[in-house]
mmCIF file of C-alpha atoms in Angstrom:
data_model
loop_
_atom_site.group_PDB
_atom_site.id
_atom_site.type_symbol
_atom_site.label_atom_id
_atom_site.label_comp_id
_atom_site.label_asym_id
_atom_site.label_seq_id
_atom_site.Cartn_x
_atom_site.Cartn_y
_atom_site.Cartn_z
ATOM 1 C CA UNK A 12 -18.061 -52.801 16.913
ATOM 2 C CA UNK A 13 -19.538 -50.345 19.383
ATOM 3 C CA UNK A 14 -22.584 -52.395 20.194
ATOM 4 C CA UNK A 15 -23.057 -50.918 23.628
ATOM 5 C CA UNK A 16 -23.943 -47.545 22.154
ATOM 6 C CA UNK A 17 -27.259 -47.367 20.296
ATOM 7 C CA UNK A 18 -26.774 -46.089 16.784
ATOM 8 C CA UNK A 19 -29.877 -43.958 16.722
ATOM 9 C CA UNK A 20 -30.963 -40.917 18.602
ATOM 10 C CA UNK A 21 -34.555 -40.289 19.432
ATOM 11 C CA UNK A 22 -34.730 -37.377 17.028
ATOM 12 C CA UNK A 23 -33.800 -39.535 14.051
ATOM 13 C CA UNK A 24 -36.282 -42.266 14.669
ATOM 14 C CA UNK A 25 -39.865 -42.289 13.589
ATOM 15 C CA UNK A 26 -42.371 -44.754 12.252
ATOM 16 C CA UNK A 27 -41.355 -44.234 8.631
ATOM 17 C CA UNK A 28 -38.173 -46.191 9.362
ATOM 18 C CA UNK A 29 -39.916 -49.226 10.805
ATOM 19 C CA UNK A 30 -38.439 -51.392 8.060
ATOM 20 C CA UNK A 31 -34.675 -51.616 7.943
ATOM 21 C CA UNK A 32 -33.554 -51.009 4.354
ATOM 22 C CA UNK A 33 -30.285 -51.267 2.455
ATOM 23 C CA UNK A 34 -30.090 -50.186 -1.198
ATOM 24 C CA UNK A 35 -27.930 -51.873 -3.791
ATOM 25 C CA UNK A 36 -28.186 -50.738 -7.373
ATOM 26 C CA UNK A 37 -31.754 -51.084 -8.602
ATOM 27 C CA UNK A 38 -32.843 -52.987 -5.535
ATOM 28 C CA UNK A 39 -33.441 -52.400 -1.850
ATOM 29 C CA UNK A 40 -33.170 -55.215 0.659
ATOM 30 C CA UNK A 41 -35.736 -54.599 3.383
ATOM 31 C CA UNK A 42 -36.625 -56.384 6.574
ATOM 32 C CA UNK A 43 -38.202 -56.206 9.979
ATOM 33 C CA UNK A 44 -38.199 -58.196 13.179
ATOM 34 C CA UNK A 45 -40.305 -58.291 16.311
ATOM 35 C CA UNK A 46 -40.831 -60.310 19.467
ATOM 36 C CA UNK A 47 -44.002 -62.229 20.142
ATOM 37 C CA UNK A 48 -45.078 -63.304 23.607
ATOM 38 C CA UNK A 49 -47.891 -65.415 25.002
ATOM 39 C CA UNK A 50 -50.551 -62.964 23.699
ATOM 40 C CA UNK A 51 -49.148 -61.961 20.314
ATOM 41 C CA UNK A 52 -46.802 -59.078 19.575
ATOM 42 C CA UNK A 53 -44.730 -58.107 22.594
ATOM 43 C CA UNK A 54 -42.148 -55.675 21.214
ATOM 44 C CA UNK A 55 -41.576 -54.295 17.737
ATOM 45 C CA UNK A 56 -40.353 -51.072 16.203
ATOM 46 C CA UNK A 57 -43.511 -49.039 16.890
ATOM 47 C CA UNK A 58 -43.875 -50.240 20.464
ATOM 48 C CA UNK A 59 -40.268 -49.372 21.231
ATOM 49 C CA UNK A 60 -40.725 -45.884 19.794
ATOM 50 C CA UNK A 61 -43.738 -45.552 22.096
ATOM 51 C CA UNK A 62 -41.617 -46.595 25.095
ATOM 52 C CA UNK A 63 -39.001 -43.994 24.150
ATOM 53 C CA UNK A 64 -41.625 -41.308 23.851
ATOM 54 C CA UNK A 65 -43.033 -42.233 27.271
ATOM 55 C CA UNK A 66 -39.533 -41.808 28.645
ATOM 56 C CA UNK A 67 -39.203 -38.466 26.868
ATOM 57 C CA UNK A 68 -42.575 -37.013 27.880
ATOM 58 C CA UNK A 69 -43.186 -38.808 31.170
ATOM 59 C CA UNK A 70 -46.757 -39.379 30.045
ATOM 60 C CA UNK A 71 -48.594 -41.962 27.962
ATOM 61 C CA UNK A 72 -51.030 -39.395 26.610
ATOM 62 C CA UNK A 73 -48.277 -37.022 25.450
ATOM 63 C CA UNK A 74 -46.280 -39.898 23.993
ATOM 64 C CA UNK A 75 -49.390 -41.006 22.101
ATOM 65 C CA UNK A 76 -50.094 -37.495 20.847
ATOM 66 C CA UNK A 77 -46.516 -37.137 19.580
ATOM 67 C CA UNK A 78 -47.055 -40.256 17.455
ATOM 68 C CA UNK A 79 -50.522 -39.358 16.180
ATOM 69 C CA UNK A 80 -51.933 -42.253 18.179
ATOM 70 C CA UNK A 81 -55.029 -42.288 20.366
ATOM 71 C CA UNK A 82 -54.493 -42.433 24.117
ATOM 72 C CA UNK A 83 -56.595 -45.570 24.234
ATOM 73 C CA UNK A 84 -54.449 -47.341 21.652
ATOM 74 C CA UNK A 85 -51.245 -46.331 23.402
ATOM 75 C CA UNK A 86 -52.630 -47.502 26.731
ATOM 76 C CA UNK A 87 -53.583 -50.862 25.207
ATOM 77 C CA UNK A 88 -50.070 -51.249 23.810
ATOM 78 C CA UNK A 89 -48.479 -50.462 27.161
ATOM 79 C CA UNK A 90 -50.854 -52.904 28.833
ATOM 80 C CA UNK A 91 -49.938 -55.611 26.310
ATOM 81 C CA UNK A 92 -46.222 -54.940 26.850
ATOM 82 C CA UNK A 93 -46.458 -54.942 30.639
ATOM 83 C CA UNK A 94 -48.589 -58.077 30.821
ATOM 84 C CA UNK A 95 -46.222 -60.050 28.618
ATOM 85 C CA UNK A 96 -42.965 -58.859 30.195
ATOM 86 C CA UNK A 97 -41.508 -60.749 33.151
ATOM 87 C CA UNK A 98 -41.585 -57.449 35.048
ATOM 88 C CA UNK A 99 -43.429 -54.321 33.851
ATOM 89 C CA UNK A 100 -41.515 -52.082 31.443
ATOM 90 C CA UNK A 101 -43.701 -49.024 32.151
ATOM 91 C CA UNK A 102 -44.748 -47.717 35.544
ATOM 92 C CA UNK A 103 -47.760 -45.431 35.804
ATOM 93 C CA UNK A 104 -48.795 -43.065 38.557
ATOM 94 C CA UNK A 105 -52.531 -43.139 39.051
ATOM 95 C CA UNK A 106 -54.898 -40.297 39.821
ATOM 96 C CA UNK A 107 -55.131 -36.654 38.946
ATOM 97 C CA UNK A 108 -56.510 -34.987 35.875
ATOM 98 C CA UNK A 109 -54.876 -36.520 32.812
ATOM 99 C CA UNK A 110 -54.182 -39.778 34.597
ATOM 100 C CA UNK A 111 -50.839 -39.042 36.232
ATOM 101 C CA UNK A 112 -47.413 -39.636 34.784
ATOM 102 C CA UNK A 113 -45.615 -42.646 33.380
ATOM 103 C CA UNK A 114 -41.996 -43.683 33.192
ATOM 104 C CA UNK A 115 -39.876 -46.588 32.069
ATOM 105 C CA UNK A 116 -38.735 -49.027 34.713
ATOM 106 C CA UNK A 117 -35.116 -50.248 34.721
ATOM 107 C CA UNK A 118 -36.321 -53.289 32.788
ATOM 108 C CA UNK A 119 -37.983 -50.938 30.307
ATOM 109 C CA UNK A 120 -34.769 -48.993 29.782
ATOM 110 C CA UNK A 121 -32.834 -52.205 29.219
ATOM 111 C CA UNK A 122 -35.433 -53.579 26.802
ATOM 112 C CA UNK A 123 -35.327 -50.408 24.690
ATOM 113 C CA UNK A 124 -31.529 -50.487 24.572
ATOM 114 C CA UNK A 125 -31.478 -54.187 23.702
ATOM 115 C CA UNK A 126 -33.983 -53.613 20.903
ATOM 116 C CA UNK A 127 -31.906 -50.880 19.251
ATOM 117 C CA UNK A 128 -28.745 -52.930 19.519
ATOM 118 C CA UNK A 129 -30.541 -55.780 17.768
ATOM 119 C CA UNK A 130 -31.850 -53.331 15.170
ATOM 120 C CA UNK A 131 -28.312 -52.098 14.477
ATOM 121 C CA UNK A 132 -27.033 -55.672 14.078
ATOM 122 C CA UNK A 133 -29.981 -56.422 11.778
ATOM 123 C CA UNK A 134 -29.048 -53.476 9.590
ATOM 124 C CA UNK A 135 -25.485 -54.775 9.519
ATOM 125 C CA UNK A 136 -26.793 -58.204 8.509
ATOM 126 C CA UNK A 137 -28.817 -56.698 5.663
ATOM 127 C CA UNK A 138 -25.797 -54.653 4.585
ATOM 128 C CA UNK A 139 -23.696 -57.792 4.296
ATOM 129 C CA UNK A 140 -26.461 -59.629 2.468
ATOM 130 C CA UNK A 141 -26.998 -56.767 0.040
ATOM 131 C CA UNK A 142 -23.300 -57.005 -0.792
ATOM 132 C CA UNK A 143 -23.740 -60.654 -1.749
ATOM 133 C CA UNK A 144 -26.690 -60.080 -4.043
ATOM 134 C CA UNK A 145 -25.927 -60.906 -7.655
ATOM 135 C CA UNK A 146 -29.155 -59.726 -9.176
ATOM 136 C CA UNK B 11 -21.463 -73.722 6.988
ATOM 137 C CA UNK B 12 -22.963 -75.448 3.969
ATOM 138 C CA UNK B 13 -24.374 -72.329 2.426
ATOM 139 C CA UNK B 14 -24.395 -73.678 -1.100
ATOM 140 C CA UNK B 15 -27.080 -76.206 -0.241
ATOM 141 C CA UNK B 16 -30.542 -74.791 0.464
ATOM 142 C CA UNK B 17 -31.811 -75.915 3.840
ATOM 143 C CA UNK B 18 -35.395 -76.441 2.770
ATOM 144 C CA UNK B 19 -37.101 -78.858 0.452
ATOM 145 C CA UNK B 20 -40.099 -77.829 -1.570
ATOM 146 C CA UNK B 21 -42.382 -80.120 0.378
ATOM 147 C CA UNK B 22 -41.610 -78.378 3.663
ATOM 148 C CA UNK B 23 -42.261 -74.885 2.498
ATOM 149 C CA UNK B 24 -45.591 -73.184 2.385
ATOM 150 C CA UNK B 25 -46.964 -69.748 3.047
ATOM 151 C CA UNK B 26 -47.503 -70.373 6.749
ATOM 152 C CA UNK B 27 -43.729 -70.127 7.223
ATOM 153 C CA UNK B 28 -43.342 -66.751 5.549
ATOM 154 C CA UNK B 29 -41.985 -65.276 8.781
ATOM 155 C CA UNK B 30 -38.781 -66.779 10.093
ATOM 156 C CA UNK B 31 -39.270 -67.555 13.791
ATOM 157 C CA UNK B 32 -37.027 -68.665 16.644
ATOM 158 C CA UNK B 33 -38.526 -69.427 20.050
ATOM 159 C CA UNK B 34 -36.807 -68.718 23.333
ATOM 160 C CA UNK B 35 -38.649 -69.332 26.555
ATOM 161 C CA UNK B 36 -41.874 -67.326 26.608
ATOM 162 C CA UNK B 37 -40.935 -65.367 23.520
ATOM 163 C CA UNK B 38 -40.519 -65.896 19.807
ATOM 164 C CA UNK B 39 -38.218 -63.707 17.750
ATOM 165 C CA UNK B 40 -39.765 -63.304 14.313
ATOM 166 C CA UNK B 41 -38.671 -61.563 11.169
ATOM 167 C CA UNK B 42 -38.991 -61.267 7.433
ATOM 168 C CA UNK B 43 -37.078 -59.753 4.559
ATOM 169 C CA UNK B 44 -37.800 -58.963 0.938
ATOM 170 C CA UNK B 45 -36.340 -57.189 -2.056
ATOM 171 C CA UNK B 46 -37.891 -54.121 -3.568
ATOM 172 C CA UNK B 47 -37.203 -52.962 -7.097
ATOM 173 C CA UNK B 48 -38.160 -49.930 -9.161
ATOM 174 C CA UNK B 49 -41.893 -50.795 -8.976
ATOM 175 C CA UNK B 50 -42.257 -52.033 -5.407
ATOM 176 C CA UNK B 51 -41.851 -55.596 -4.176
ATOM 177 C CA UNK B 52 -39.585 -57.640 -6.435
ATOM 178 C CA UNK B 53 -38.977 -60.863 -4.486
ATOM 179 C CA UNK B 54 -40.239 -62.054 -1.140
ATOM 180 C CA UNK B 55 -41.162 -65.338 0.457
ATOM 181 C CA UNK B 56 -44.496 -65.789 -1.341
ATOM 182 C CA UNK B 57 -43.113 -64.841 -4.753
ATOM 183 C CA UNK B 58 -40.260 -67.304 -4.381
ATOM 184 C CA UNK B 59 -42.685 -70.087 -3.441
ATOM 185 C CA UNK B 60 -44.609 -69.207 -6.616
ATOM 186 C CA UNK B 61 -41.417 -69.482 -8.680
ATOM 187 C CA UNK B 62 -40.707 -72.885 -7.158
ATOM 188 C CA UNK B 63 -44.214 -74.077 -7.922
ATOM 189 C CA UNK B 64 -43.865 -72.886 -11.524
ATOM 190 C CA UNK B 65 -40.699 -74.964 -11.731
ATOM 191 C CA UNK B 66 -42.504 -77.944 -10.201
ATOM 192 C CA UNK B 67 -45.655 -77.802 -12.333
ATOM 193 C CA UNK B 68 -44.311 -76.193 -15.503
ATOM 194 C CA UNK B 69 -47.378 -73.977 -15.550
ATOM 195 C CA UNK B 70 -48.396 -70.680 -13.983
ATOM 196 C CA UNK B 71 -52.026 -71.753 -13.683
ATOM 197 C CA UNK B 72 -51.182 -75.007 -11.894
ATOM 198 C CA UNK B 73 -48.692 -73.239 -9.672
ATOM 199 C CA UNK B 74 -51.377 -70.692 -8.792
ATOM 200 C CA UNK B 75 -53.947 -73.404 -8.094
ATOM 201 C CA UNK B 76 -51.535 -75.223 -5.772
ATOM 202 C CA UNK B 77 -51.261 -72.033 -3.717
ATOM 203 C CA UNK B 78 -54.962 -71.170 -3.697
ATOM 204 C CA UNK B 79 -54.175 -68.107 -5.805
ATOM 205 C CA UNK B 80 -56.032 -66.876 -8.870
ATOM 206 C CA UNK B 81 -54.316 -67.288 -12.218
ATOM 207 C CA UNK B 82 -54.613 -63.571 -12.749
ATOM 208 C CA UNK B 83 -52.855 -62.755 -9.488
ATOM 209 C CA UNK B 84 -50.070 -65.258 -10.200
ATOM 210 C CA UNK B 85 -49.644 -63.839 -13.684
ATOM 211 C CA UNK B 86 -49.408 -60.297 -12.292
ATOM 212 C CA UNK B 87 -46.756 -61.419 -9.802
ATOM 213 C CA UNK B 88 -44.719 -63.117 -12.538
ATOM 214 C CA UNK B 89 -45.045 -60.009 -14.686
ATOM 215 C CA UNK B 90 -43.879 -57.810 -11.802
ATOM 216 C CA UNK B 91 -40.914 -60.137 -11.164
ATOM 217 C CA UNK B 92 -39.891 -60.325 -14.821
ATOM 218 C CA UNK B 93 -40.196 -56.605 -15.442
ATOM 219 C CA UNK B 94 -38.025 -55.735 -12.434
ATOM 220 C CA UNK B 95 -35.357 -58.390 -12.985
ATOM 221 C CA UNK B 96 -32.357 -57.611 -15.170
ATOM 222 C CA UNK B 97 -33.297 -60.663 -17.252
ATOM 223 C CA UNK B 98 -36.632 -62.503 -16.930
ATOM 224 C CA UNK B 99 -36.827 -65.160 -14.218
ATOM 225 C CA UNK B 100 -39.799 -66.958 -15.823
ATOM 226 C CA UNK B 101 -40.172 -67.913 -19.464
ATOM 227 C CA UNK B 102 -43.627 -68.630 -20.852
ATOM 228 C CA UNK B 103 -44.642 -70.508 -23.950
ATOM 229 C CA UNK B 104 -47.555 -68.804 -25.644
ATOM 230 C CA UNK B 105 -50.539 -70.318 -27.366
ATOM 231 C CA UNK B 106 -52.712 -73.381 -26.917
ATOM 232 C CA UNK B 107 -55.593 -73.950 -24.582
ATOM 233 C CA UNK B 108 -54.531 -73.076 -21.050
ATOM 234 C CA UNK B 109 -51.865 -70.700 -22.290
ATOM 235 C CA UNK B 110 -48.911 -73.048 -22.777
ATOM 236 C CA UNK B 111 -46.268 -73.870 -20.233
ATOM 237 C CA UNK B 112 -43.885 -71.853 -18.094
ATOM 238 C CA UNK B 113 -40.459 -72.551 -16.675
ATOM 239 C CA UNK B 114 -37.738 -70.839 -14.717
ATOM 240 C CA UNK B 115 -34.824 -69.397 -16.652
ATOM 241 C CA UNK B 116 -31.267 -69.953 -15.425
ATOM 242 C CA UNK B 117 -31.506 -66.544 -13.747
ATOM 243 C CA UNK B 118 -34.752 -67.675 -12.114
ATOM 244 C CA UNK B 119 -33.118 -70.822 -10.736
ATOM 245 C CA UNK B 120 -30.238 -68.783 -9.336
ATOM 246 C CA UNK B 121 -32.546 -66.191 -7.786
ATOM 247 C CA UNK B 122 -34.567 -68.881 -5.994
ATOM 248 C CA UNK B 123 -31.403 -70.528 -4.669
ATOM 249 C CA UNK B 124 -29.977 -67.182 -3.540
ATOM 250 C CA UNK B 125 -33.198 -66.329 -1.737
ATOM 251 C CA UNK B 126 -33.217 -69.561 0.270
ATOM 252 C CA UNK B 127 -29.578 -69.200 1.184
ATOM 253 C CA UNK B 128 -30.346 -65.706 2.490
ATOM 254 C CA UNK B 129 -33.372 -67.094 4.332
ATOM 255 C CA UNK B 130 -31.198 -69.738 6.016
ATOM 256 C CA UNK B 131 -28.644 -67.110 7.067
ATOM 257 C CA UNK B 132 -31.480 -64.923 8.363
ATOM 258 C CA UNK B 133 -32.726 -67.800 10.502
ATOM 259 C CA UNK B 134 -29.192 -68.244 11.805
ATOM 260 C CA UNK B 135 -29.056 -64.527 12.610
ATOM 261 C CA UNK B 136 -32.334 -64.726 14.535
ATOM 262 C CA UNK B 137 -31.083 -67.828 16.346
ATOM 263 C CA UNK B 138 -27.997 -65.974 17.531
ATOM 264 C CA UNK B 139 -30.049 -62.941 18.528
ATOM 265 C CA UNK B 140 -32.567 -65.054 20.432
ATOM 266 C CA UNK B 141 -29.648 -66.454 22.398
ATOM 267 C CA UNK B 142 -28.662 -62.925 23.439
ATOM 268 C CA UNK B 143 -32.108 -61.919 24.647
ATOM 269 C CA UNK B 144 -32.238 -61.234 28.346
ATOM 270 C CA UNK B 145 -35.946 -60.720 28.728
#
């Protein structure tokens, strides 16, 4: 069990895989999980992809563009994440044309890693459950 | 681990609990799972509640009414379930005013039991994962 190493690379992940899925015969066992905080959704598959893209591009607007998402929507998601986290997961530099850069804080890095480890264990759970299915 | 005995009674279950949820501090870890077949969703939380209500009332129309669902919608769901299952999960008696009765087949009983056992193990999985969360 190499749980310390995330199973997925950034290149493999996109929003079409938001639901974990294991096929068995005619059927596919699917599932999803997410974290809610005091104001609703805190972290889920799409938000974590956004965090990874912010890390990759160093910019909320470029991360948003890479996901076909408006800057405003991405900014709202980051705001929702930061306000519900014990410490902010994204740090933004203000000023300048384009609004300055953005990066993940240490807490942000850890949250992303923890999410993918949970995702891998969830896939393992579904794999085991698919093996039990009798219909 | 008493996995052979479903954890839930019919009285406790309704559609507001469709997402499994485990709270930890400020956060709640939530999740859901479902089975897809050749034509889309085959079994999920709401469909299994419908099967249980059909068992309880012996009638698709009464089961539908108890869930605030139209008869037509319930009938479509049962049709979707039966067509995707290897053997039908619901048996209907034709004829008579109100369309005759309906009951679960043996395969239907087993499918409902299997679903709730999976649901209980999923809750256990989320419980363990909530315990690991560091944020």
